[in-house]
Coordinates of C-alpha atoms in Angstrom, one line a residue:
Chain A
M1 CA 14.2 -18.4 -16.8
E2 CA 15.4 -14.8 -15.9
K3 CA 19.2 -15.0 -14.7
E4 CA 20.0 -14.3 -11.2
L5 CA 23.7 -13.5 -9.5
V6 CA 24.9 -15.9 -6.5
F7 CA 27.6 -14.4 -4.1
G8 CA 28.8 -14.3 -0.9
H9 CA 30.0 -11.5 1.6
Q10 CA 32.6 -8.4 0.8
S11 CA 36.2 -9.5 1.5
P12 CA 35.4 -13.1 0.3
D13 CA 36.8 -16.2 1.8
T14 CA 36.9 -19.6 0.4
D15 CA 33.3 -20.1 1.8
A16 CA 31.9 -17.1 0.3
I17 CA 33.5 -17.9 -3.3
G18 CA 33.2 -21.6 -3.0
T19 CA 29.9 -22.0 -1.8
A20 CA 28.6 -19.4 -4.4
I21 CA 30.1 -21.8 -7.2
A22 CA 28.5 -25.0 -5.6
F23 CA 25.1 -23.4 -4.9
S24 CA 24.7 -21.7 -8.4
Y25 CA 25.3 -25.0 -9.9
L26 CA 22.9 -26.9 -7.6
Q27 CA 20.4 -24.2 -8.3
N28 CA 21.0 -24.4 -12.0
K29 CA 20.2 -28.3 -11.8
L30 CA 17.2 -27.6 -10.0
G31 CA 16.1 -25.3 -13.0
Y32 CA 17.3 -21.7 -12.2
N33 CA 19.4 -19.9 -14.5
T34 CA 22.4 -18.5 -12.1
E35 CA 25.7 -17.2 -12.3
P36 CA 28.3 -17.4 -9.2
V37 CA 30.2 -13.7 -8.8
A38 CA 32.4 -12.4 -6.1
L39 CA 32.3 -9.0 -4.4
A40 CA 36.2 -9.1 -4.8
K41 CA 39.3 -11.1 -5.8
P42 CA 39.9 -14.4 -4.0
N43 CA 42.5 -14.2 -1.5
D44 CA 45.8 -16.7 -1.3
E45 CA 44.3 -19.5 0.2
T46 CA 40.8 -19.5 -2.0
A47 CA 43.1 -19.0 -5.1
Y48 CA 44.8 -22.0 -4.2
A49 CA 41.7 -24.2 -3.9
L50 CA 40.3 -22.7 -7.2
K51 CA 43.3 -23.4 -9.1
K52 CA 43.7 -27.1 -7.4
F53 CA 40.1 -28.1 -8.7
G54 CA 40.3 -26.4 -12.0
F55 CA 38.1 -23.3 -11.4
K56 CA 38.6 -19.8 -12.9
A57 CA 38.0 -17.0 -10.1
P58 CA 34.6 -15.6 -10.4
R59 CA 33.9 -12.4 -12.3
V60 CA 33.9 -9.6 -9.5
I61 CA 30.8 -7.2 -9.1
K62 CA 30.2 -4.3 -6.8
T63 CA 26.6 -3.9 -7.6
A64 CA 23.9 -6.0 -9.0
S65 CA 21.0 -4.0 -10.2
N66 CA 22.8 -2.9 -13.3
E67 CA 22.7 -6.3 -14.8
V68 CA 19.7 -8.5 -12.9
N69 CA 16.7 -8.1 -10.9
A70 CA 17.0 -10.8 -8.5
V71 CA 20.1 -12.4 -6.7
M72 CA 20.7 -15.4 -4.4
L73 CA 22.9 -14.7 -1.4
V74 CA 25.4 -17.3 0.4
D75 CA 27.4 -17.0 3.5
H76 CA 25.9 -13.5 4.8
N77 CA 22.5 -12.0 4.8
E78 CA 23.1 -8.4 6.7
P79 CA 22.8 -5.9 4.0
Q80 CA 26.0 -4.0 4.9
Q81 CA 27.9 -7.1 4.1
S82 CA 26.8 -7.4 0.6
V83 CA 26.5 -5.5 -2.8
S84 CA 25.9 -1.8 -2.2
D85 CA 22.8 -1.8 -4.2
I86 CA 21.2 -4.9 -2.4
D87 CA 18.1 -2.8 -1.8
K88 CA 17.6 -2.6 -5.4
V89 CA 17.1 -6.4 -6.1
K90 CA 15.1 -9.0 -5.3
V91 CA 16.6 -11.7 -3.0
T92 CA 15.0 -14.9 -3.9
H93 CA 17.2 -17.0 -1.7
V94 CA 19.4 -17.2 1.0
V95 CA 21.9 -20.0 2.5
D96 CA 23.8 -19.1 5.4
H97 CA 25.4 -19.9 8.9
H98 CA 25.3 -16.6 10.5
R99 CA 23.1 -14.6 13.0
I100 CA 20.0 -13.0 11.0
M101 CA 20.3 -9.3 11.3
N102 CA 18.4 -6.4 9.5
F103 CA 17.4 -9.0 6.6
N104 CA 13.7 -7.9 5.5
T105 CA 11.9 -9.0 2.5
A106 CA 8.6 -7.7 0.6
D107 CA 7.6 -11.5 -0.2
P108 CA 8.0 -14.9 0.9
I109 CA 11.6 -16.4 -0.1
Y110 CA 13.8 -19.7 0.3
Y111 CA 16.0 -19.0 3.5
R112 CA 18.1 -21.7 4.6
A113 CA 20.1 -21.2 7.5
E114 CA 21.8 -23.7 10.2
P115 CA 24.2 -23.3 12.7
M116 CA 26.9 -25.3 11.0
G117 CA 30.9 -24.6 10.6
C118 CA 30.2 -23.8 6.8
T119 CA 27.6 -22.7 4.7
S120 CA 29.1 -25.5 2.2
T121 CA 28.0 -28.3 4.5
I122 CA 24.3 -26.9 4.6
V123 CA 24.6 -26.9 0.6
W124 CA 25.9 -30.4 0.7
K125 CA 22.9 -31.3 2.6
M126 CA 20.8 -29.8 0.0
Y127 CA 22.3 -31.7 -3.0
H128 CA 21.3 -35.0 -0.9
E129 CA 18.0 -33.4 -0.2
N130 CA 17.3 -32.9 -3.8
G131 CA 19.1 -36.0 -4.8
I132 CA 21.6 -34.2 -7.3
E133 CA 24.8 -35.6 -7.8
I134 CA 27.9 -33.7 -6.9
P135 CA 30.6 -33.4 -9.6
Q136 CA 34.4 -34.2 -8.5
N137 CA 35.3 -30.0 -8.9
I138 CA 32.3 -29.0 -7.0
A139 CA 33.0 -31.3 -4.2
G140 CA 36.6 -30.2 -4.1
I141 CA 35.6 -26.6 -3.8
M142 CA 32.8 -27.2 -1.1
L143 CA 35.4 -29.5 0.8
S144 CA 38.0 -26.5 0.9
A145 CA 35.5 -23.9 1.9
I146 CA 34.6 -26.3 5.1
I147 CA 38.5 -26.7 5.6
S148 CA 38.7 -23.0 5.5
D149 CA 36.0 -22.1 7.9
T150 CA 36.6 -24.9 10.5
L151 CA 40.3 -24.8 10.2
L152 CA 40.6 -28.3 9.4
L153 CA 37.6 -29.2 11.8
K154 CA 39.6 -27.8 14.6
S155 CA 37.3 -24.7 15.3
P156 CA 34.8 -25.2 18.1
T157 CA 32.0 -23.9 15.5
T158 CA 32.9 -27.6 13.9
T159 CA 29.4 -29.7 14.1
D160 CA 29.1 -33.5 13.3
Y161 CA 27.8 -32.6 10.0
D162 CA 30.6 -30.8 8.9
H163 CA 32.9 -33.9 9.7
K164 CA 30.5 -36.0 7.7
A165 CA 30.6 -33.5 4.9
V166 CA 34.4 -33.5 4.6
K167 CA 34.8 -37.1 4.7
S168 CA 32.1 -37.5 2.0
L169 CA 33.2 -34.4 -0.1
A170 CA 37.0 -35.5 0.1
K171 CA 36.2 -39.0 -1.4
I172 CA 34.1 -37.6 -4.3
A173 CA 37.2 -35.0 -5.1
G174 CA 39.5 -37.9 -4.8
V175 CA 41.9 -36.1 -2.1
D176 CA 43.4 -36.8 1.5
Y177 CA 41.7 -34.1 3.2
E178 CA 44.0 -33.7 6.1
D179 CA 47.1 -33.5 3.7
Y180 CA 45.3 -31.3 1.5
G181 CA 43.6 -29.4 4.2
L182 CA 46.8 -28.3 5.4
K183 CA 48.3 -27.4 2.2
E184 CA 45.4 -25.1 1.5
L185 CA 45.4 -23.7 4.8
K186 CA 49.0 -23.0 4.6
A187 CA 48.6 -21.3 1.0
G188 CA 46.6 -18.6 3.0
T189 CA 49.4 -18.1 5.7
N190 CA 52.0 -16.2 3.5
I191 CA 51.9 -12.8 4.8
D192 CA 55.5 -11.6 3.8
N193 CA 54.3 -9.9 0.6
K194 CA 51.2 -8.2 2.4
T195 CA 51.3 -4.9 4.2
E196 CA 50.3 -4.3 7.7
D197 CA 47.3 -2.5 6.4
Q198 CA 46.3 -5.0 4.2
L199 CA 46.6 -7.6 6.7
I200 CA 44.3 -5.9 9.3
S201 CA 41.7 -5.4 6.6
G202 CA 41.7 -8.6 4.9
D203 CA 39.8 -10.7 7.3
A204 CA 38.0 -7.9 9.6
K205 CA 34.6 -7.4 11.0
S206 CA 32.9 -4.7 13.0
F207 CA 30.6 -5.2 15.7
K208 CA 28.4 -2.8 18.0
L209 CA 28.8 -4.1 21.5
S210 CA 26.6 -1.8 24.0
G211 CA 27.2 1.3 22.2
N212 CA 31.1 0.4 21.4
Q213 CA 32.5 0.1 18.0
V214 CA 34.7 -2.7 17.9
R215 CA 36.7 -4.1 15.3
V216 CA 38.1 -7.9 15.0
A217 CA 40.5 -8.9 12.5
Q218 CA 42.2 -12.2 12.1
V219 CA 45.3 -13.6 10.3
N220 CA 46.5 -17.1 9.9
V221 CA 50.0 -18.0 10.0
V222 CA 52.1 -21.2 10.7
D223 CA 54.8 -19.4 12.5
L224 CA 53.7 -16.9 15.5
P225 CA 57.0 -15.8 16.5
D226 CA 57.8 -14.8 13.2
A227 CA 54.6 -12.8 12.5
M228 CA 55.2 -11.1 15.9
K229 CA 58.4 -9.6 14.4
R230 CA 56.1 -7.1 12.8
K231 CA 54.1 -6.3 16.0
D232 CA 55.1 -2.6 16.2
A233 CA 54.0 -2.1 12.4
F234 CA 50.6 -4.0 13.2
L235 CA 49.9 -1.8 16.3
K236 CA 50.8 1.6 14.2
A237 CA 48.4 0.4 11.5
M238 CA 45.7 -0.6 13.9
D239 CA 46.0 2.7 15.8
K240 CA 45.8 4.7 12.5
S241 CA 42.6 2.4 11.5
A242 CA 41.1 2.9 14.9
K243 CA 41.4 6.6 14.7
E244 CA 40.1 7.1 11.1
N245 CA 37.0 4.8 11.9
N246 CA 36.1 5.8 15.6
Y247 CA 36.7 2.3 16.9
D248 CA 36.8 1.9 20.6
L249 CA 38.7 -1.3 20.2
F250 CA 40.6 -3.0 17.5
M251 CA 41.5 -6.4 18.3
L252 CA 43.9 -8.4 15.8
L253 CA 44.0 -12.2 16.3
I254 CA 46.8 -14.0 14.9
T255 CA 46.1 -17.8 14.9
N256 CA 48.7 -20.5 14.1
I257 CA 46.8 -23.2 12.2
L258 CA 49.1 -25.7 13.2
D259 CA 48.3 -26.0 17.1
S260 CA 45.2 -23.6 17.0
D261 CA 47.0 -21.3 19.4
S262 CA 46.6 -17.2 18.9
D263 CA 48.2 -14.1 19.9
A264 CA 46.2 -11.0 20.1
L265 CA 47.1 -7.4 19.7
V266 CA 45.1 -4.8 21.2
V267 CA 44.4 -1.0 20.6
G268 CA 41.7 1.4 21.9
S269 CA 40.6 3.5 24.7
D270 CA 41.3 2.7 28.3
S271 CA 37.7 1.4 29.2
A272 CA 37.6 -0.6 26.1
K273 CA 41.0 -2.3 26.8
A274 CA 39.7 -2.9 30.3
A275 CA 36.7 -4.7 29.2
F276 CA 38.9 -6.8 26.7
E277 CA 40.9 -7.8 29.7
K278 CA 37.7 -8.6 31.9
A279 CA 36.7 -10.7 28.8
F280 CA 39.4 -12.8 28.8
G281 CA 40.5 -13.1 32.2
K282 CA 44.0 -11.7 31.5
K283 CA 46.0 -8.5 31.6
L284 CA 47.5 -6.9 28.3
D285 CA 51.1 -7.0 28.4
N286 CA 52.6 -4.3 25.9
S287 CA 49.3 -4.3 23.9
E288 CA 49.6 -8.2 23.7
I289 CA 47.8 -11.1 24.8
K290 CA 48.5 -14.9 24.6
L291 CA 45.1 -17.0 23.7
P292 CA 45.8 -20.6 23.7
G293 CA 43.1 -22.5 22.1
V294 CA 41.3 -19.6 20.7
V295 CA 40.6 -19.5 16.7
S296 CA 37.0 -18.8 16.3
R297 CA 35.8 -15.1 16.4
K298 CA 32.4 -16.0 16.2
K299 CA 32.2 -18.5 19.0
Q300 CA 35.5 -17.5 21.3
V301 CA 35.9 -14.0 20.7
V302 CA 32.9 -12.0 20.3
P303 CA 30.4 -13.8 22.8
P304 CA 32.9 -13.0 25.8
L305 CA 33.5 -9.3 24.5
T306 CA 29.8 -9.0 24.2
E307 CA 29.3 -10.1 27.9
A308 CA 32.4 -7.8 29.1
F309 CA 31.0 -4.7 27.4
K310 CA 27.5 -4.8 29.0
Chain B
M1 CA 17.8 -31.5 26.9
E2 CA 16.3 -28.3 28.3
K3 CA 12.6 -28.0 27.0
E4 CA 11.5 -25.6 24.4
L5 CA 8.0 -24.4 23.2
V6 CA 7.0 -24.5 19.5
F7 CA 3.9 -22.4 18.6
G8 CA 2.4 -20.6 15.6
H9 CA 1.0 -16.8 15.3
Q10 CA -1.5 -15.1 17.4
S11 CA -4.9 -15.7 16.5
P12 CA -3.8 -18.9 15.3
D13 CA -5.2 -20.9 12.3
T14 CA -4.9 -24.6 11.3
D15 CA -1.7 -24.1 9.9
A16 CA -0.2 -22.4 13.1
I17 CA -1.6 -24.9 15.4
G18 CA -1.3 -28.2 13.0
T19 CA 2.2 -27.3 12.0
A20 CA 3.4 -26.6 15.9
I21 CA 2.1 -29.9 16.8
A22 CA 4.0 -31.7 13.7
F23 CA 6.9 -29.9 14.1
S24 CA 7.2 -30.8 17.5
Y25 CA 7.0 -34.3 16.9
L26 CA 9.7 -34.3 14.3
Q27 CA 12.3 -32.4 16.4
N28 CA 11.5 -34.9 19.4
K29 CA 12.3 -37.5 17.2
L30 CA 15.4 -35.6 16.4
G31 CA 16.7 -35.5 19.9
Y32 CA 15.0 -32.3 20.9
N33 CA 12.6 -31.6 24.0
T34 CA 9.6 -29.6 22.8
E35 CA 5.8 -29.1 23.5
P36 CA 3.4 -27.5 21.0
V37 CA 1.6 -24.7 22.3
A38 CA -0.7 -22.1 20.8
L39 CA -1.4 -18.5 21.7
A40 CA -5.0 -18.9 21.7
K41 CA -7.9 -21.5 21.5
P42 CA -8.5 -23.1 18.1
N43 CA -11.1 -21.7 15.7
D44 CA -14.1 -23.7 14.7
E45 CA -12.3 -25.3 11.5
T46 CA -9.1 -26.2 13.6
A47 CA -11.3 -27.8 16.4
Y48 CA -12.8 -29.9 13.9
A49 CA -9.5 -30.8 12.3
L50 CA -8.2 -31.9 15.8
K51 CA -10.7 -33.7 16.9
K52 CA -11.0 -35.5 13.7
F53 CA -7.4 -36.9 14.2
G54 CA -7.6 -37.5 17.8
F55 CA -5.5 -34.3 19.1
K56 CA -6.5 -32.1 22.2
A57 CA -6.3 -28.4 21.7
P58 CA -2.9 -27.5 22.7
R59 CA -2.1 -25.5 25.9
V60 CA -2.9 -21.9 25.3
I61 CA 0.1 -19.3 26.3
K62 CA 0.6 -15.6 26.2
T63 CA 4.0 -15.5 27.3
A64 CA 7.2 -17.9 27.0
S65 CA 9.8 -16.5 29.4
N66 CA 8.1 -17.4 32.4
E67 CA 8.6 -21.3 31.6
V68 CA 11.2 -21.6 29.2
N69 CA 14.6 -20.1 27.9
A70 CA 14.2 -21.2 24.3
V71 CA 11.4 -21.4 21.7
M72 CA 10.7 -22.7 18.2
L73 CA 8.3 -20.4 15.7
V74 CA 6.2 -22.1 13.0
D75 CA 4.3 -20.1 10.5
H76 CA 5.4 -16.7 11.4
N77 CA 8.7 -14.7 12.4
E78 CA 7.5 -11.3 12.9
P79 CA 7.9 -10.3 16.4
Q80 CA 4.7 -8.5 16.7
Q81 CA 2.8 -11.6 15.7
S82 CA 4.3 -13.8 18.3
V83 CA 4.2 -14.2 22.3
S84 CA 4.4 -10.6 23.9
D85 CA 7.7 -11.6 25.2
I86 CA 9.5 -13.0 22.6
D87 CA 12.4 -10.5 23.2
K88 CA 13.1 -12.2 26.4
V89 CA 13.5 -15.8 25.0
K90 CA 16.1 -17.2 22.3
V91 CA 14.6 -18.2 19.3
T92 CA 16.6 -21.5 18.1
H93 CA 14.4 -22.4 15.1
V94 CA 11.8 -20.9 12.6
V95 CA 9.6 -22.8 9.9
D96 CA 7.5 -20.2 7.9
H97 CA 6.3 -19.7 4.3
H98 CA 5.9 -15.9 4.8
R99 CA 8.0 -12.6 4.1
I100 CA 10.9 -11.9 6.8
M101 CA 10.3 -8.9 8.8
N102 CA 12.2 -7.3 11.7
F103 CA 13.3 -10.9 12.7
N104 CA 16.8 -10.5 14.6
T105 CA 18.9 -13.0 16.3
A106 CA 22.2 -12.7 18.3
D107 CA 23.6 -16.2 17.1
P108 CA 23.2 -18.7 14.0
I109 CA 19.8 -20.4 14.1
Y110 CA 18.0 -22.9 12.2
Y111 CA 15.9 -21.0 9.6
R112 CA 13.9 -22.8 7.0
A113 CA 11.6 -20.6 5.1
E114 CA 10.0 -21.6 1.6
P115 CA 7.6 -20.0 -0.5
M116 CA 4.8 -22.9 -0.2
G117 CA 1.3 -22.6 0.2
C118 CA 1.4 -24.0 4.2
T119 CA 4.3 -24.2 6.4
S120 CA 3.2 -28.0 6.8
T121 CA 4.3 -28.8 3.4
I122 CA 7.8 -27.6 4.4
V123 CA 7.6 -29.7 7.4
W124 CA 6.4 -32.7 5.3
K125 CA 9.7 -32.2 3.1
M126 CA 11.7 -32.1 6.4
Y127 CA 10.4 -35.3 7.4
H128 CA 11.4 -36.9 4.3
E129 CA 15.0 -35.3 4.5
N130 CA 15.5 -36.9 8.1
G131 CA 13.9 -40.1 7.3
I132 CA 11.4 -39.8 9.9
E133 CA 8.4 -41.7 9.4
I134 CA 5.0 -39.5 9.6
P135 CA 2.4 -41.2 12.2
Q136 CA -1.3 -41.3 10.9
N137 CA -2.5 -38.7 13.1
I138 CA 0.3 -36.0 12.4
A139 CA 0.1 -36.8 8.5
G140 CA -3.8 -36.0 9.2
I141 CA -3.3 -32.7 10.9
M142 CA -0.7 -31.5 8.3
L143 CA -3.0 -32.8 5.6
S144 CA -5.7 -30.3 7.5
A145 CA -3.4 -27.4 7.7
I146 CA -2.3 -27.4 3.8
I147 CA -6.2 -27.8 3.2
S148 CA -6.9 -24.8 5.1
D149 CA -4.0 -22.6 4.1
T150 CA -4.7 -23.4 -0.1
L151 CA -8.7 -23.6 0.5
L152 CA -8.3 -27.2 -0.9
L153 CA -5.4 -26.3 -3.3
K154 CA -7.3 -23.9 -5.0
S155 CA -5.5 -20.8 -3.7
P156 CA -2.8 -19.1 -6.1
T157 CA -0.7 -19.4 -3.2
T158 CA -0.6 -23.5 -4.1
T159 CA 2.7 -25.0 -5.3
D160 CA 3.5 -28.3 -6.9
Y161 CA 5.0 -29.4 -3.4
D162 CA 1.6 -28.5 -1.6
H163 CA -0.3 -31.1 -4.0
K164 CA 2.4 -33.8 -3.7
A165 CA 2.2 -33.2 0.2
V166 CA -1.7 -33.4 0.1
K167 CA -1.7 -36.5 -1.8
S168 CA 0.9 -38.1 0.2
L169 CA -0.4 -37.2 3.7
A170 CA -4.0 -38.1 2.7
K171 CA -2.7 -41.6 2.1
I172 CA -1.2 -42.1 5.3
A173 CA -4.0 -40.4 7.2
G174 CA -6.4 -42.7 5.4
V175 CA -8.9 -39.8 4.1
D176 CA -10.3 -38.9 0.7
Y177 CA -8.7 -35.5 1.0
E178 CA -11.3 -33.8 -1.2
D179 CA -14.4 -35.2 0.8
Y180 CA -12.5 -34.6 4.2
G181 CA -11.0 -31.2 3.0
L182 CA -14.7 -29.9 2.0
K183 CA -15.9 -31.0 5.5
E184 CA -13.1 -29.3 7.1
L185 CA -13.4 -25.9 5.5
K186 CA -17.1 -26.2 6.0
A187 CA -16.7 -26.5 9.6
G188 CA -15.1 -23.3 9.7
T189 CA -17.7 -21.2 7.9
N190 CA -20.7 -21.2 10.5
I191 CA -20.8 -17.5 11.1
D192 CA -24.3 -17.7 12.9
N193 CA -22.9 -17.9 16.3
K194 CA -20.5 -15.1 16.2
T195 CA -20.5 -11.4 16.5
E196 CA -19.4 -9.0 13.6
D197 CA -16.7 -7.5 16.0
Q198 CA -15.6 -11.5 16.5
L199 CA -15.6 -12.2 12.5
I200 CA -13.9 -9.1 11.8
S201 CA -11.3 -9.7 14.0
G202 CA -11.0 -13.5 13.9
D203 CA -8.4 -13.7 10.9
A204 CA -7.3 -10.0 10.4
K205 CA -3.8 -8.7 9.6
S206 CA -2.3 -5.2 9.4
F207 CA 0.0 -3.7 7.1
K208 CA 1.5 -0.4 6.6
L209 CA 1.3 0.5 2.9
S210 CA 3.2 3.8 2.2
G211 CA 2.2 5.3 5.5
N212 CA -1.2 4.1 5.3
Q213 CA -2.6 1.7 8.0
V214 CA -4.5 -1.1 6.2
R215 CA -6.6 -3.8 7.9
V216 CA -7.4 -6.8 5.8
A217 CA -9.8 -9.5 7.4
Q218 CA -11.3 -12.6 5.9
V219 CA -14.3 -14.6 6.6
N220 CA -14.9 -18.0 4.8
V221 CA -18.5 -19.0 4.1
V222 CA -20.7 -21.4 1.8
D223 CA -23.4 -19.0 1.2
L224 CA -22.4 -15.5 0.3
P225 CA -25.8 -13.9 -0.2
D226 CA -26.6 -15.1 3.5
A227 CA -23.6 -13.5 4.9
M228 CA -23.9 -10.3 3.2
K229 CA -27.5 -9.9 5.0
R230 CA -25.3 -8.9 7.9
K231 CA -23.8 -6.2 5.5
D232 CA -24.7 -3.1 7.7
A233 CA -23.5 -4.7 10.8
F234 CA -20.5 -5.7 9.6
L235 CA -19.8 -2.0 8.1
K236 CA -20.8 -0.5 11.5
A237 CA -18.1 -2.8 13.2
M238 CA -15.4 -2.1 10.9
D239 CA -16.1 1.6 11.0
K240 CA -15.8 1.4 14.7
S241 CA -12.5 -0.4 14.7
A242 CA -11.2 1.5 12.1
K243 CA -11.7 4.8 14.0
E244 CA -10.4 3.2 17.2
N245 CA -7.6 1.8 15.8
N246 CA -6.8 4.6 13.3
Y247 CA -7.1 2.3 10.2
D248 CA -7.1 4.3 6.8
L249 CA -8.6 1.7 5.1
F250 CA -10.4 -1.6 6.6
M251 CA -11.3 -4.5 4.2
L252 CA -13.3 -7.3 4.8
L253 CA -13.0 -10.2 2.4
I254 CA -16.0 -12.5 2.5
T255 CA -15.1 -15.7 0.8
N256 CA -17.0 -18.6 -0.7
I257 CA -14.9 -21.7 -0.3
L258 CA -17.0 -23.5 -2.7
D259 CA -16.8 -21.6 -5.6
S260 CA -13.4 -19.3 -4.8
D261 CA -15.6 -16.0 -5.2
S262 CA -15.4 -13.2 -2.7
D263 CA -17.4 -10.0 -1.8
A264 CA -15.3 -7.5 -0.3
L265 CA -17.0 -4.8 2.4
V266 CA -14.6 -1.6 2.6
V267 CA -14.7 1.4 5.2
G268 CA -12.0 4.4 5.3
S269 CA -11.0 7.7 4.0
D270 CA -12.1 8.8 0.7
S271 CA -8.4 8.9 -0.4
A272 CA -7.8 5.2 0.8
K273 CA -11.1 4.1 -1.0
A274 CA -10.0 5.8 -4.1
A275 CA -6.7 3.8 -3.8
F276 CA -8.7 0.7 -3.1
E277 CA -10.8 1.2 -6.0
K278 CA -7.6 1.8 -8.5
A279 CA -6.0 -1.4 -7.0
F280 CA -9.0 -3.6 -8.2
G281 CA -10.0 -1.4 -11.3
K282 CA -13.5 -1.2 -10.2
K283 CA -16.0 1.1 -8.4
L284 CA -17.0 0.6 -4.7
D285 CA -21.0 0.3 -4.9
N286 CA -22.7 1.2 -1.2
S287 CA -19.2 0.1 0.3
E288 CA -19.1 -3.1 -1.5
I289 CA -17.2 -4.6 -4.5
K290 CA -17.4 -8.1 -6.0
L291 CA -14.0 -9.9 -6.5
P292 CA -14.8 -13.1 -8.2
G293 CA -11.5 -15.5 -8.2
V294 CA -9.9 -13.8 -5.3
V295 CA -9.2 -16.0 -2.3
S296 CA -5.6 -15.1 -1.1
R297 CA -4.6 -12.0 0.8
K298 CA -1.3 -12.7 0.6
K299 CA -1.1 -13.2 -3.1
Q300 CA -4.2 -11.4 -4.7
V301 CA -5.3 -8.3 -2.3
V302 CA -2.2 -7.0 -0.5
P303 CA 0.1 -6.9 -3.5
P304 CA -2.3 -4.6 -5.7
L305 CA -3.2 -2.5 -2.7
T306 CA 0.8 -2.1 -2.2
E307 CA 0.9 -0.8 -5.7
A308 CA -2.2 1.6 -5.5
F309 CA -1.3 3.1 -2.1
K310 CA 2.5 3.9 -3.9

């Protein structure tokens, strides 16, 4: 069988990399010939999870058509989040938990999307549906992906299936998921060795809301006051990025993974900032706003912003 | 739970109507509140299958937003094949076996596509995955859908899963699938009581191929020479439709379901007809061409036409 590559989105997180590994293993068991790859090096959290379960970081690619004719996508479908030459290869499979946008095919394909907290939860279901046993290390990396995407099952995106998958996978992987999960998340919170430019671009997504270019970046920490010591430097880097990329609004969500509270920093035009204040029903105080209980960009930030910009 | 409507594409066939019934039943078992409906009355073949298994024809709707906020689509995803106000309702589920085109969502949804011969084959898998028992009448209507879409497992779109589903569903439905299948297909081949206009529009799809508007209609019969007695009237109706709708090419595939051979009638511009001849490596003889073994528009007609028009 002709080889296919399996990969997640740009700026990969533990779901993008871990689920690519787990889905590739499943597809190979089902008779395909696949290799999991990544669109960039793993972040600190993902590197911790890969090491814990004995995986090397997947090979990094920027384009696919130079080595294969067909690919499988996990954790994304929008072309601009994929390899730069996605239009030059055939997509045969997609497994994802995001909205579907600008994804078109010439032929019928396998497409599996469910509104779960993590793509690995869907892949976990697929292992069961196909009667394929999950090896210990694959269980470990899928568990890590779900812990990452759901912030240890605390994010409002979390479903009953995410809970079930975490319990089942932790058993196979042989770890206490609460103990391991906290260690995994903490491994991704060391911001001391990163510049502000790196931090505001590491986990950042762009959205077009009623004609406004809105950028929402997120950084996980365990000590919010400590992170806020760098507030002025963050604002300066955000201001520069907003000007260079014509963002009407740039929001940085700094989330304390221990108590699920966030502080947000915001730069942008006066009208965009007014929309932001409307979205959350609070006034910005010196470019800053407290958002207790807000941890999910997808569920708690983008929907109210979308409404407010209408 | 808020009510949702479940429906297949415009000009519904047995897959569109039968799978809507079967998927609605499954989703209700899973806790949703749905009603299967159709975008038009059933054709003769579908009416035969519905009657055989004790179903009434589903209620016909043209729009959905006047009665519900959310819908589930089966056997299609392209907006122009759906209700006219598809942009005014939320699509929460899709089950389909076609290419994905111009289908965009604001939020994550359930989307299940597989390149199987029939949507009911995918829904059959979903019953098993969810541990839901298939009642006799639901098995019968799903069986009818697969027989219809695969021309009794003879179409090249047929997969191993379609074979397995047909055998399993026939057992539950309590019918000999070869005997019943032939009766079902024959029920759809009575063209005597239909006008040429009705026949060329009953099962017709439009494709844009390298800027050319191409229309491909299909009619199933059991006696090709008998159907070809109406050749001149077919050509006249096709010519009129092509002029009114600016089709560069209009092809009518008349398929003998007993031996899986087809005759094609073709009208259109000289350059489009030249592309048609290139696609099939044969010359048109008085607007007619013999296509032995060709039964699938999706697999055997559209791909060579797409190539030839490039």
